[in-house]
């Protein structure tokens, strides 16, 4: 499945924030190449060829291969943060907000599994400044989920002796979906999201 066809809860991922069209085509080609071959094994010629363009055309829009990866990673992490922040800030109990956060986060990692694999697993290929920027976004994601769990502990909804450790476990569980999800498998992104929301409720000791 190409990144243009991937869905998250039935929604298309058009990379609308990337313009002009040639820059978007190159970014989509880079996502597919990085996911298939890995960042280090992918050349700018590979990316340009997938986009139906010349290698020289790539440099008009992106100075380096790393700049492409940084753009992909930034957009992906902004989306991930928006997903959990929206759920964390919604009305409802801690259990409801945690369930919604996990369901949406997992649905994105399943529906956008090609993109998510690159976003989540190619971090070390970035240079120090770009990597620090992405790590800061990851910490914000962690803080949002940790805040929901802390709220649940405070209200007595959750029984969690180690909130930071449990937060890491919850996020790791969700993110790993991108590694194994198969569109031809037995579950849809929505179904995996629902399953994981139930698993996480059990992890935090929710009795409701």
mmCIF file with all atom_site columns, C-alpha atoms in Angstrom:
data_model
loop_
_atom_site.group_PDB
_atom_site.id
_atom_site.type_symbol
_atom_site.label_atom_id
_atom_site.label_alt_id
_atom_site.label_comp_id
_atom_site.label_asym_id
_atom_site.label_entity_id
_atom_site.label_seq_id
_atom_site.pdbx_PDB_ins_code
_atom_site.Cartn_x
_atom_site.Cartn_y
_atom_site.Cartn_z
_atom_site.occupancy
_atom_site.B_iso_or_equiv
_atom_site.pdbx_formal_charge
_atom_site.auth_seq_id
_atom_site.auth_comp_id
_atom_site.auth_asym_id
_atom_site.auth_atom_id
_atom_site.pdbx_PDB_model_num
ATOM 1   C CA . UNK A 1 1   ? 0.000   0.000  0.000   1.00 0.00 ? 1   UNK A CA 1
ATOM 2   C CA . UNK A 1 2   ? 1.357   3.429  -0.893  1.00 0.00 ? 2   UNK A CA 1
ATOM 3   C CA . UNK A 1 3   ? 1.334   6.302  1.579   1.00 0.00 ? 3   UNK A CA 1
ATOM 4   C CA . UNK A 1 4   ? -1.198  8.096  -0.596  1.00 0.00 ? 4   UNK A CA 1
ATOM 5   C CA . UNK A 1 5   ? -3.624  5.220  -0.053  1.00 0.00 ? 5   UNK A CA 1
ATOM 6   C CA . UNK A 1 6   ? -3.110  4.748  3.649   1.00 0.00 ? 6   UNK A CA 1
ATOM 7   C CA . UNK A 1 7   ? -6.034  5.659  5.835   1.00 0.00 ? 7   UNK A CA 1
ATOM 8   C CA . UNK A 1 8   ? -6.517  6.559  9.442   1.00 0.00 ? 8   UNK A CA 1
ATOM 9   C CA . UNK A 1 9   ? -10.088 5.913  10.459  1.00 0.00 ? 9   UNK A CA 1
ATOM 10  C CA . UNK A 1 10  ? -11.042 6.105  6.797   1.00 0.00 ? 10  UNK A CA 1
ATOM 11  C CA . UNK A 1 11  ? -9.364  9.483  6.184   1.00 0.00 ? 11  UNK A CA 1
ATOM 12  C CA . UNK A 1 12  ? -6.849  10.097 3.409   1.00 0.00 ? 12  UNK A CA 1
ATOM 13  C CA . UNK A 1 13  ? -3.357  11.361 4.182   1.00 0.00 ? 13  UNK A CA 1
ATOM 14  C CA . UNK A 1 14  ? -2.694  13.909 1.421   1.00 0.00 ? 14  UNK A CA 1
ATOM 15  C CA . UNK A 1 15  ? 0.298   15.652 3.072   1.00 0.00 ? 15  UNK A CA 1
ATOM 16  C CA . UNK A 1 16  ? -1.636  18.825 2.349   1.00 0.00 ? 16  UNK A CA 1
ATOM 17  C CA . UNK A 1 17  ? 0.830   20.890 4.387   1.00 0.00 ? 17  UNK A CA 1
ATOM 18  C CA . UNK A 1 18  ? 3.583   20.105 1.857   1.00 0.00 ? 18  UNK A CA 1
ATOM 19  C CA . UNK A 1 19  ? 3.610   22.342 -1.207  1.00 0.00 ? 19  UNK A CA 1
ATOM 20  C CA . UNK A 1 20  ? 4.104   22.607 -4.132  1.00 0.00 ? 20  UNK A CA 1
ATOM 21  C CA . UNK A 1 21  ? 2.953   19.322 -5.650  1.00 0.00 ? 21  UNK A CA 1
ATOM 22  C CA . UNK A 1 22  ? 6.477   18.306 -6.679  1.00 0.00 ? 22  UNK A CA 1
ATOM 23  C CA . UNK A 1 23  ? 7.700   18.666 -3.099  1.00 0.00 ? 23  UNK A CA 1
ATOM 24  C CA . UNK A 1 24  ? 4.786   16.541 -1.902  1.00 0.00 ? 24  UNK A CA 1
ATOM 25  C CA . UNK A 1 25  ? 5.494   13.836 -4.490  1.00 0.00 ? 25  UNK A CA 1
ATOM 26  C CA . UNK A 1 26  ? 9.124   13.703 -3.396  1.00 0.00 ? 26  UNK A CA 1
ATOM 27  C CA . UNK A 1 27  ? 8.164   13.472 0.258   1.00 0.00 ? 27  UNK A CA 1
ATOM 28  C CA . UNK A 1 28  ? 5.718   10.611 -0.397  1.00 0.00 ? 28  UNK A CA 1
ATOM 29  C CA . UNK A 1 29  ? 8.387   8.824  -2.449  1.00 0.00 ? 29  UNK A CA 1
ATOM 30  C CA . UNK A 1 30  ? 10.881  9.293  0.382   1.00 0.00 ? 30  UNK A CA 1
ATOM 31  C CA . UNK A 1 31  ? 8.469   7.828  2.929   1.00 0.00 ? 31  UNK A CA 1
ATOM 32  C CA . UNK A 1 32  ? 7.974   4.738  0.793   1.00 0.00 ? 32  UNK A CA 1
ATOM 33  C CA . UNK A 1 33  ? 11.703  4.335  0.108   1.00 0.00 ? 33  UNK A CA 1
ATOM 34  C CA . UNK A 1 34  ? 12.753  4.846  3.726   1.00 0.00 ? 34  UNK A CA 1
ATOM 35  C CA . UNK A 1 35  ? 10.105  2.385  4.936   1.00 0.00 ? 35  UNK A CA 1
ATOM 36  C CA . UNK A 1 36  ? 11.124  -0.235 2.382   1.00 0.00 ? 36  UNK A CA 1
ATOM 37  C CA . UNK A 1 37  ? 14.922  0.105  2.373   1.00 0.00 ? 37  UNK A CA 1
ATOM 38  C CA . UNK A 1 38  ? 15.791  2.127  5.453   1.00 0.00 ? 38  UNK A CA 1
ATOM 39  C CA . UNK A 1 39  ? 17.111  5.675  5.486   1.00 0.00 ? 39  UNK A CA 1
ATOM 40  C CA . UNK A 1 40  ? 20.790  4.855  5.066   1.00 0.00 ? 40  UNK A CA 1
ATOM 41  C CA . UNK A 1 41  ? 20.252  2.430  2.177   1.00 0.00 ? 41  UNK A CA 1
ATOM 42  C CA . UNK A 1 42  ? 18.077  4.905  0.259   1.00 0.00 ? 42  UNK A CA 1
ATOM 43  C CA . UNK A 1 43  ? 19.698  7.315  -2.176  1.00 0.00 ? 43  UNK A CA 1
ATOM 44  C CA . UNK A 1 44  ? 18.380  10.608 -3.484  1.00 0.00 ? 44  UNK A CA 1
ATOM 45  C CA . UNK A 1 45  ? 18.296  8.930  -6.908  1.00 0.00 ? 45  UNK A CA 1
ATOM 46  C CA . UNK A 1 46  ? 15.956  6.253  -5.468  1.00 0.00 ? 46  UNK A CA 1
ATOM 47  C CA . UNK A 1 47  ? 13.621  8.935  -4.141  1.00 0.00 ? 47  UNK A CA 1
ATOM 48  C CA . UNK A 1 48  ? 13.601  10.994 -7.325  1.00 0.00 ? 48  UNK A CA 1
ATOM 49  C CA . UNK A 1 49  ? 12.997  7.893  -9.434  1.00 0.00 ? 49  UNK A CA 1
ATOM 50  C CA . UNK A 1 50  ? 9.986   6.878  -7.350  1.00 0.00 ? 50  UNK A CA 1
ATOM 51  C CA . UNK A 1 51  ? 8.588   10.379 -7.771  1.00 0.00 ? 51  UNK A CA 1
ATOM 52  C CA . UNK A 1 52  ? 9.129   10.251 -11.542 1.00 0.00 ? 52  UNK A CA 1
ATOM 53  C CA . UNK A 1 53  ? 11.619  13.103 -11.369 1.00 0.00 ? 53  UNK A CA 1
ATOM 54  C CA . UNK A 1 54  ? 15.320  13.665 -11.982 1.00 0.00 ? 54  UNK A CA 1
ATOM 55  C CA . UNK A 1 55  ? 17.789  13.720 -9.060  1.00 0.00 ? 55  UNK A CA 1
ATOM 56  C CA . UNK A 1 56  ? 18.501  17.374 -9.880  1.00 0.00 ? 56  UNK A CA 1
ATOM 57  C CA . UNK A 1 57  ? 14.821  18.213 -9.399  1.00 0.00 ? 57  UNK A CA 1
ATOM 58  C CA . UNK A 1 58  ? 14.930  16.904 -5.827  1.00 0.00 ? 58  UNK A CA 1
ATOM 59  C CA . UNK A 1 59  ? 17.497  19.492 -4.782  1.00 0.00 ? 59  UNK A CA 1
ATOM 60  C CA . UNK A 1 60  ? 15.205  22.307 -5.874  1.00 0.00 ? 60  UNK A CA 1
ATOM 61  C CA . UNK A 1 61  ? 12.895  21.384 -2.976  1.00 0.00 ? 61  UNK A CA 1
ATOM 62  C CA . UNK A 1 62  ? 15.161  19.646 -0.445  1.00 0.00 ? 62  UNK A CA 1
ATOM 63  C CA . UNK A 1 63  ? 18.822  20.443 0.092   1.00 0.00 ? 63  UNK A CA 1
ATOM 64  C CA . UNK A 1 64  ? 19.626  17.005 1.511   1.00 0.00 ? 64  UNK A CA 1
ATOM 65  C CA . UNK A 1 65  ? 18.136  13.587 2.136   1.00 0.00 ? 65  UNK A CA 1
ATOM 66  C CA . UNK A 1 66  ? 18.168  14.401 5.844   1.00 0.00 ? 66  UNK A CA 1
ATOM 67  C CA . UNK A 1 67  ? 16.019  17.482 5.231   1.00 0.00 ? 67  UNK A CA 1
ATOM 68  C CA . UNK A 1 68  ? 13.400  15.175 3.712   1.00 0.00 ? 68  UNK A CA 1
ATOM 69  C CA . UNK A 1 69  ? 13.512  12.871 6.728   1.00 0.00 ? 69  UNK A CA 1
ATOM 70  C CA . UNK A 1 70  ? 13.279  15.827 9.091   1.00 0.00 ? 70  UNK A CA 1
ATOM 71  C CA . UNK A 1 71  ? 10.201  17.166 7.272   1.00 0.00 ? 71  UNK A CA 1
ATOM 72  C CA . UNK A 1 72  ? 8.528   13.748 7.365   1.00 0.00 ? 72  UNK A CA 1
ATOM 73  C CA . UNK A 1 73  ? 9.368   13.275 11.036  1.00 0.00 ? 73  UNK A CA 1
ATOM 74  C CA . UNK A 1 74  ? 8.208   16.752 12.036  1.00 0.00 ? 74  UNK A CA 1
ATOM 75  C CA . UNK A 1 75  ? 4.849   16.412 10.288  1.00 0.00 ? 75  UNK A CA 1
ATOM 76  C CA . UNK A 1 76  ? 4.329   12.936 11.732  1.00 0.00 ? 76  UNK A CA 1
ATOM 77  C CA . UNK A 1 77  ? 5.189   13.944 15.285  1.00 0.00 ? 77  UNK A CA 1
ATOM 78  C CA . UNK A 1 78  ? 3.036   17.061 15.068  1.00 0.00 ? 78  UNK A CA 1
ATOM 79  C CA . UNK A 1 79  ? 0.146   14.787 14.073  1.00 0.00 ? 79  UNK A CA 1
ATOM 80  C CA . UNK A 1 80  ? 0.863   12.351 16.900  1.00 0.00 ? 80  UNK A CA 1
ATOM 81  C CA . UNK A 1 81  ? 0.977   15.175 19.430  1.00 0.00 ? 81  UNK A CA 1
ATOM 82  C CA . UNK A 1 82  ? -2.275  16.637 18.106  1.00 0.00 ? 82  UNK A CA 1
ATOM 83  C CA . UNK A 1 83  ? -3.977  13.250 18.477  1.00 0.00 ? 83  UNK A CA 1
ATOM 84  C CA . UNK A 1 84  ? -3.049  12.746 22.117  1.00 0.00 ? 84  UNK A CA 1
ATOM 85  C CA . UNK A 1 85  ? -3.437  16.413 23.051  1.00 0.00 ? 85  UNK A CA 1
ATOM 86  C CA . UNK A 1 86  ? -6.961  16.503 21.637  1.00 0.00 ? 86  UNK A CA 1
ATOM 87  C CA . UNK A 1 87  ? -7.912  13.394 23.614  1.00 0.00 ? 87  UNK A CA 1
ATOM 88  C CA . UNK A 1 88  ? -6.247  14.640 26.800  1.00 0.00 ? 88  UNK A CA 1
ATOM 89  C CA . UNK A 1 89  ? -8.043  17.980 26.636  1.00 0.00 ? 89  UNK A CA 1
ATOM 90  C CA . UNK A 1 90  ? -11.493 16.582 25.914  1.00 0.00 ? 90  UNK A CA 1
ATOM 91  C CA . UNK A 1 91  ? -14.276 16.350 28.463  1.00 0.00 ? 91  UNK A CA 1
ATOM 92  C CA . UNK A 1 92  ? -14.823 13.057 30.235  1.00 0.00 ? 92  UNK A CA 1
ATOM 93  C CA . UNK A 1 93  ? -13.281 10.832 32.846  1.00 0.00 ? 93  UNK A CA 1
ATOM 94  C CA . UNK A 1 94  ? -9.628  9.877  32.817  1.00 0.00 ? 94  UNK A CA 1
ATOM 95  C CA . UNK A 1 95  ? -10.597 6.402  31.611  1.00 0.00 ? 95  UNK A CA 1
ATOM 96  C CA . UNK A 1 96  ? -12.583 7.851  28.715  1.00 0.00 ? 96  UNK A CA 1
ATOM 97  C CA . UNK A 1 97  ? -9.803  10.236 27.745  1.00 0.00 ? 97  UNK A CA 1
ATOM 98  C CA . UNK A 1 98  ? -7.124  7.539  27.960  1.00 0.00 ? 98  UNK A CA 1
ATOM 99  C CA . UNK A 1 99  ? -9.234  5.165  25.876  1.00 0.00 ? 99  UNK A CA 1
ATOM 100 C CA . UNK A 1 100 ? -9.799  7.835  23.244  1.00 0.00 ? 100 UNK A CA 1
ATOM 101 C CA . UNK A 1 101 ? -6.109  8.755  23.177  1.00 0.00 ? 101 UNK A CA 1
ATOM 102 C CA . UNK A 1 102 ? -5.001  5.149  22.748  1.00 0.00 ? 102 UNK A CA 1
ATOM 103 C CA . UNK A 1 103 ? -7.698  4.347  20.205  1.00 0.00 ? 103 UNK A CA 1
ATOM 104 C CA . UNK A 1 104 ? -6.822  7.360  18.035  1.00 0.00 ? 104 UNK A CA 1
ATOM 105 C CA . UNK A 1 105 ? -3.065  6.948  18.430  1.00 0.00 ? 105 UNK A CA 1
ATOM 106 C CA . UNK A 1 106 ? -3.181  3.263  17.500  1.00 0.00 ? 106 UNK A CA 1
ATOM 107 C CA . UNK A 1 107 ? -5.577  3.897  14.611  1.00 0.00 ? 107 UNK A CA 1
ATOM 108 C CA . UNK A 1 108 ? -3.104  6.395  13.159  1.00 0.00 ? 108 UNK A CA 1
ATOM 109 C CA . UNK A 1 109 ? -0.140  4.046  13.578  1.00 0.00 ? 109 UNK A CA 1
ATOM 110 C CA . UNK A 1 110 ? -2.084  1.255  11.872  1.00 0.00 ? 110 UNK A CA 1
ATOM 111 C CA . UNK A 1 111 ? -3.783  3.290  9.159   1.00 0.00 ? 111 UNK A CA 1
ATOM 112 C CA . UNK A 1 112 ? -0.570  5.208  8.395   1.00 0.00 ? 112 UNK A CA 1
ATOM 113 C CA . UNK A 1 113 ? 1.799   2.341  9.159   1.00 0.00 ? 113 UNK A CA 1
ATOM 114 C CA . UNK A 1 114 ? 4.281   3.083  6.357   1.00 0.00 ? 114 UNK A CA 1
ATOM 115 C CA . UNK A 1 115 ? 4.608   6.722  7.377   1.00 0.00 ? 115 UNK A CA 1
ATOM 116 C CA . UNK A 1 116 ? 4.599   5.846  11.083  1.00 0.00 ? 116 UNK A CA 1
ATOM 117 C CA . UNK A 1 117 ? 7.454   3.354  10.683  1.00 0.00 ? 117 UNK A CA 1
ATOM 118 C CA . UNK A 1 118 ? 9.641   6.087  9.235   1.00 0.00 ? 118 UNK A CA 1
ATOM 119 C CA . UNK A 1 119 ? 8.496   8.668  11.780  1.00 0.00 ? 119 UNK A CA 1
ATOM 120 C CA . UNK A 1 120 ? 9.077   6.412  14.786  1.00 0.00 ? 120 UNK A CA 1
ATOM 121 C CA . UNK A 1 121 ? 12.069  4.303  13.812  1.00 0.00 ? 121 UNK A CA 1
ATOM 122 C CA . UNK A 1 122 ? 14.440  6.536  11.816  1.00 0.00 ? 122 UNK A CA 1
ATOM 123 C CA . UNK A 1 123 ? 15.056  9.137  14.526  1.00 0.00 ? 123 UNK A CA 1
ATOM 124 C CA . UNK A 1 124 ? 18.747  8.294  14.927  1.00 0.00 ? 124 UNK A CA 1
ATOM 125 C CA . UNK A 1 125 ? 19.414  9.180  11.295  1.00 0.00 ? 125 UNK A CA 1
ATOM 126 C CA . UNK A 1 126 ? 18.699  12.849 12.016  1.00 0.00 ? 126 UNK A CA 1
ATOM 127 C CA . UNK A 1 127 ? 21.435  15.293 12.908  1.00 0.00 ? 127 UNK A CA 1
ATOM 128 C CA . UNK A 1 128 ? 21.731  16.608 16.488  1.00 0.00 ? 128 UNK A CA 1
ATOM 129 C CA . UNK A 1 129 ? 19.571  19.734 16.087  1.00 0.00 ? 129 UNK A CA 1
ATOM 130 C CA . UNK A 1 130 ? 16.777  18.018 14.173  1.00 0.00 ? 130 UNK A CA 1
ATOM 131 C CA . UNK A 1 131 ? 16.857  15.047 16.534  1.00 0.00 ? 131 UNK A CA 1
ATOM 132 C CA . UNK A 1 132 ? 16.586  17.340 19.563  1.00 0.00 ? 132 UNK A CA 1
ATOM 133 C CA . UNK A 1 133 ? 13.547  19.022 18.021  1.00 0.00 ? 133 UNK A CA 1
ATOM 134 C CA . UNK A 1 134 ? 11.792  15.679 17.482  1.00 0.00 ? 134 UNK A CA 1
ATOM 135 C CA . UNK A 1 135 ? 12.723  14.397 20.946  1.00 0.00 ? 135 UNK A CA 1
ATOM 136 C CA . UNK A 1 136 ? 11.101  17.524 22.412  1.00 0.00 ? 136 UNK A CA 1
ATOM 137 C CA . UNK A 1 137 ? 7.876   16.651 20.572  1.00 0.00 ? 137 UNK A CA 1
ATOM 138 C CA . UNK A 1 138 ? 8.059   13.076 21.861  1.00 0.00 ? 138 UNK A CA 1
ATOM 139 C CA . UNK A 1 139 ? 8.379   14.395 25.394  1.00 0.00 ? 139 UNK A CA 1
ATOM 140 C CA . UNK A 1 140 ? 5.232   16.441 24.886  1.00 0.00 ? 140 UNK A CA 1
ATOM 141 C CA . UNK A 1 141 ? 3.377   13.321 23.723  1.00 0.00 ? 141 UNK A CA 1
ATOM 142 C CA . UNK A 1 142 ? 4.651   11.503 26.813  1.00 0.00 ? 142 UNK A CA 1
ATOM 143 C CA . UNK A 1 143 ? 3.540   14.381 29.052  1.00 0.00 ? 143 UNK A CA 1
ATOM 144 C CA . UNK A 1 144 ? 0.004   14.374 27.650  1.00 0.00 ? 144 UNK A CA 1
ATOM 145 C CA . UNK A 1 145 ? -0.471  10.645 28.217  1.00 0.00 ? 145 UNK A CA 1
ATOM 146 C CA . UNK A 1 146 ? 1.224   10.768 31.607  1.00 0.00 ? 146 UNK A CA 1
ATOM 147 C CA . UNK A 1 147 ? -1.116  13.590 32.610  1.00 0.00 ? 147 UNK A CA 1
ATOM 148 C CA . UNK A 1 148 ? -4.186  11.500 31.811  1.00 0.00 ? 148 UNK A CA 1
ATOM 149 C CA . UNK A 1 149 ? -2.843  8.568  33.833  1.00 0.00 ? 149 UNK A CA 1
ATOM 150 C CA . UNK A 1 150 ? -1.998  10.854 36.747  1.00 0.00 ? 150 UNK A CA 1
ATOM 151 C CA . UNK A 1 151 ? -5.545  12.233 36.655  1.00 0.00 ? 151 UNK A CA 1
ATOM 152 C CA . UNK A 1 152 ? -6.913  8.702  36.813  1.00 0.00 ? 152 UNK A CA 1
ATOM 153 C CA . UNK A 1 153 ? -4.720  7.857  39.787  1.00 0.00 ? 153 UNK A CA 1
ATOM 154 C CA . UNK A 1 154 ? -5.815  11.050 41.567  1.00 0.00 ? 154 UNK A CA 1
ATOM 155 C CA . UNK A 1 155 ? -9.515  10.260 41.068  1.00 0.00 ? 155 UNK A CA 1
ATOM 156 C CA . UNK A 1 156 ? -9.096  6.616  42.036  1.00 0.00 ? 156 UNK A CA 1
ATOM 157 C CA . UNK A 1 157 ? -10.013 5.348  38.566  1.00 0.00 ? 157 UNK A CA 1
ATOM 158 C CA . UNK A 1 158 ? -6.563  3.825  38.000  1.00 0.00 ? 158 UNK A CA 1
ATOM 159 C CA . UNK A 1 159 ? -4.235  1.774  40.155  1.00 0.00 ? 159 UNK A CA 1
ATOM 160 C CA . UNK A 1 160 ? -0.762  2.617  38.839  1.00 0.00 ? 160 UNK A CA 1
ATOM 161 C CA . UNK A 1 161 ? 2.253   2.350  41.173  1.00 0.00 ? 161 UNK A CA 1
ATOM 162 C CA . UNK A 1 162 ? 4.682   3.674  38.526  1.00 0.00 ? 162 UNK A CA 1
ATOM 163 C CA . UNK A 1 163 ? 3.113   6.374  36.348  1.00 0.00 ? 163 UNK A CA 1
ATOM 164 C CA . UNK A 1 164 ? 6.215   7.265  34.260  1.00 0.00 ? 164 UNK A CA 1
ATOM 165 C CA . UNK A 1 165 ? 7.020   3.615  33.568  1.00 0.00 ? 165 UNK A CA 1
ATOM 166 C CA . UNK A 1 166 ? 3.426   2.817  32.684  1.00 0.00 ? 166 UNK A CA 1
ATOM 167 C CA . UNK A 1 167 ? 3.299   5.803  30.339  1.00 0.00 ? 167 UNK A CA 1
ATOM 168 C CA . UNK A 1 168 ? 6.339   4.507  28.468  1.00 0.00 ? 168 UNK A CA 1
ATOM 169 C CA . UNK A 1 169 ? 4.760   1.044  28.260  1.00 0.00 ? 169 UNK A CA 1
ATOM 170 C CA . UNK A 1 170 ? 1.475   2.432  26.906  1.00 0.00 ? 170 UNK A CA 1
ATOM 171 C CA . UNK A 1 171 ? 3.174   4.526  24.239  1.00 0.00 ? 171 UNK A CA 1
ATOM 172 C CA . UNK A 1 172 ? 5.528   1.703  23.245  1.00 0.00 ? 172 UNK A CA 1
ATOM 173 C CA . UNK A 1 173 ? 2.566   -0.629 22.823  1.00 0.00 ? 173 UNK A CA 1
ATOM 174 C CA . UNK A 1 174 ? 0.795   1.863  20.580  1.00 0.00 ? 174 UNK A CA 1
ATOM 175 C CA . UNK A 1 175 ? 3.820   2.801  18.483  1.00 0.00 ? 175 UNK A CA 1
ATOM 176 C CA . UNK A 1 176 ? 4.798   -0.811 17.800  1.00 0.00 ? 176 UNK A CA 1
ATOM 177 C CA . UNK A 1 177 ? 1.588   -1.253 15.807  1.00 0.00 ? 177 UNK A CA 1
ATOM 178 C CA . UNK A 1 178 ? 3.316   0.531  12.923  1.00 0.00 ? 178 UNK A CA 1
ATOM 179 C CA . UNK A 1 179 ? 5.945   -2.215 12.795  1.00 0.00 ? 179 UNK A CA 1
ATOM 180 C CA . UNK A 1 180 ? 3.619   -5.194 12.413  1.00 0.00 ? 180 UNK A CA 1
ATOM 181 C CA . UNK A 1 181 ? 0.286   -3.932 11.048  1.00 0.00 ? 181 UNK A CA 1
ATOM 182 C CA . UNK A 1 182 ? -0.742  -5.527 7.756   1.00 0.00 ? 182 UNK A CA 1
ATOM 183 C CA . UNK A 1 183 ? -3.688  -4.225 5.741   1.00 0.00 ? 183 UNK A CA 1
ATOM 184 C CA . UNK A 1 184 ? -4.413  -7.792 4.680   1.00 0.00 ? 184 UNK A CA 1
ATOM 185 C CA . UNK A 1 185 ? -4.531  -8.982 8.290   1.00 0.00 ? 185 UNK A CA 1
ATOM 186 C CA . UNK A 1 186 ? -7.636  -9.914 10.272  1.00 0.00 ? 186 UNK A CA 1
ATOM 187 C CA . UNK A 1 187 ? -8.223  -6.508 11.939  1.00 0.00 ? 187 UNK A CA 1
ATOM 188 C CA . UNK A 1 188 ? -8.869  -3.009 10.655  1.00 0.00 ? 188 UNK A CA 1
ATOM 189 C CA . UNK A 1 189 ? -7.143  0.037  12.188  1.00 0.00 ? 189 UNK A CA 1
ATOM 190 C CA . UNK A 1 190 ? -10.360 0.803  14.086  1.00 0.00 ? 190 UNK A CA 1
ATOM 191 C CA . UNK A 1 191 ? -10.509 -2.732 15.477  1.00 0.00 ? 191 UNK A CA 1
ATOM 192 C CA . UNK A 1 192 ? -6.871  -2.661 16.572  1.00 0.00 ? 192 UNK A CA 1
ATOM 193 C CA . UNK A 1 193 ? -7.489  0.705  18.212  1.00 0.00 ? 193 UNK A CA 1
ATOM 194 C CA . UNK A 1 194 ? -10.443 -0.665 20.168  1.00 0.00 ? 194 UNK A CA 1
ATOM 195 C CA . UNK A 1 195 ? -8.468  -3.746 21.229  1.00 0.00 ? 195 UNK A CA 1
ATOM 196 C CA . UNK A 1 196 ? -5.528  -1.685 22.466  1.00 0.00 ? 196 UNK A CA 1
ATOM 197 C CA . UNK A 1 197 ? -7.780  0.752  24.316  1.00 0.00 ? 197 UNK A CA 1
ATOM 198 C CA . UNK A 1 198 ? -9.154  -2.219 26.252  1.00 0.00 ? 198 UNK A CA 1
ATOM 199 C CA . UNK A 1 199 ? -5.649  -3.591 26.901  1.00 0.00 ? 199 UNK A CA 1
ATOM 200 C CA . UNK A 1 200 ? -4.468  -0.232 28.233  1.00 0.00 ? 200 UNK A CA 1
ATOM 201 C CA . UNK A 1 201 ? -7.467  0.083  30.556  1.00 0.00 ? 201 UNK A CA 1
ATOM 202 C CA . UNK A 1 202 ? -6.381  -3.241 32.037  1.00 0.00 ? 202 UNK A CA 1
ATOM 203 C CA . UNK A 1 203 ? -2.779  -2.044 32.301  1.00 0.00 ? 203 UNK A CA 1
ATOM 204 C CA . UNK A 1 204 ? -3.782  0.936  34.437  1.00 0.00 ? 204 UNK A CA 1
ATOM 205 C CA . UNK A 1 205 ? -6.031  -1.161 36.670  1.00 0.00 ? 205 UNK A CA 1
ATOM 206 C CA . UNK A 1 206 ? -9.311  0.399  35.579  1.00 0.00 ? 206 UNK A CA 1
ATOM 207 C CA . UNK A 1 207 ? -12.203 -1.508 37.160  1.00 0.00 ? 207 UNK A CA 1
ATOM 208 C CA . UNK A 1 208 ? -15.132 0.259  35.529  1.00 0.00 ? 208 UNK A CA 1
#
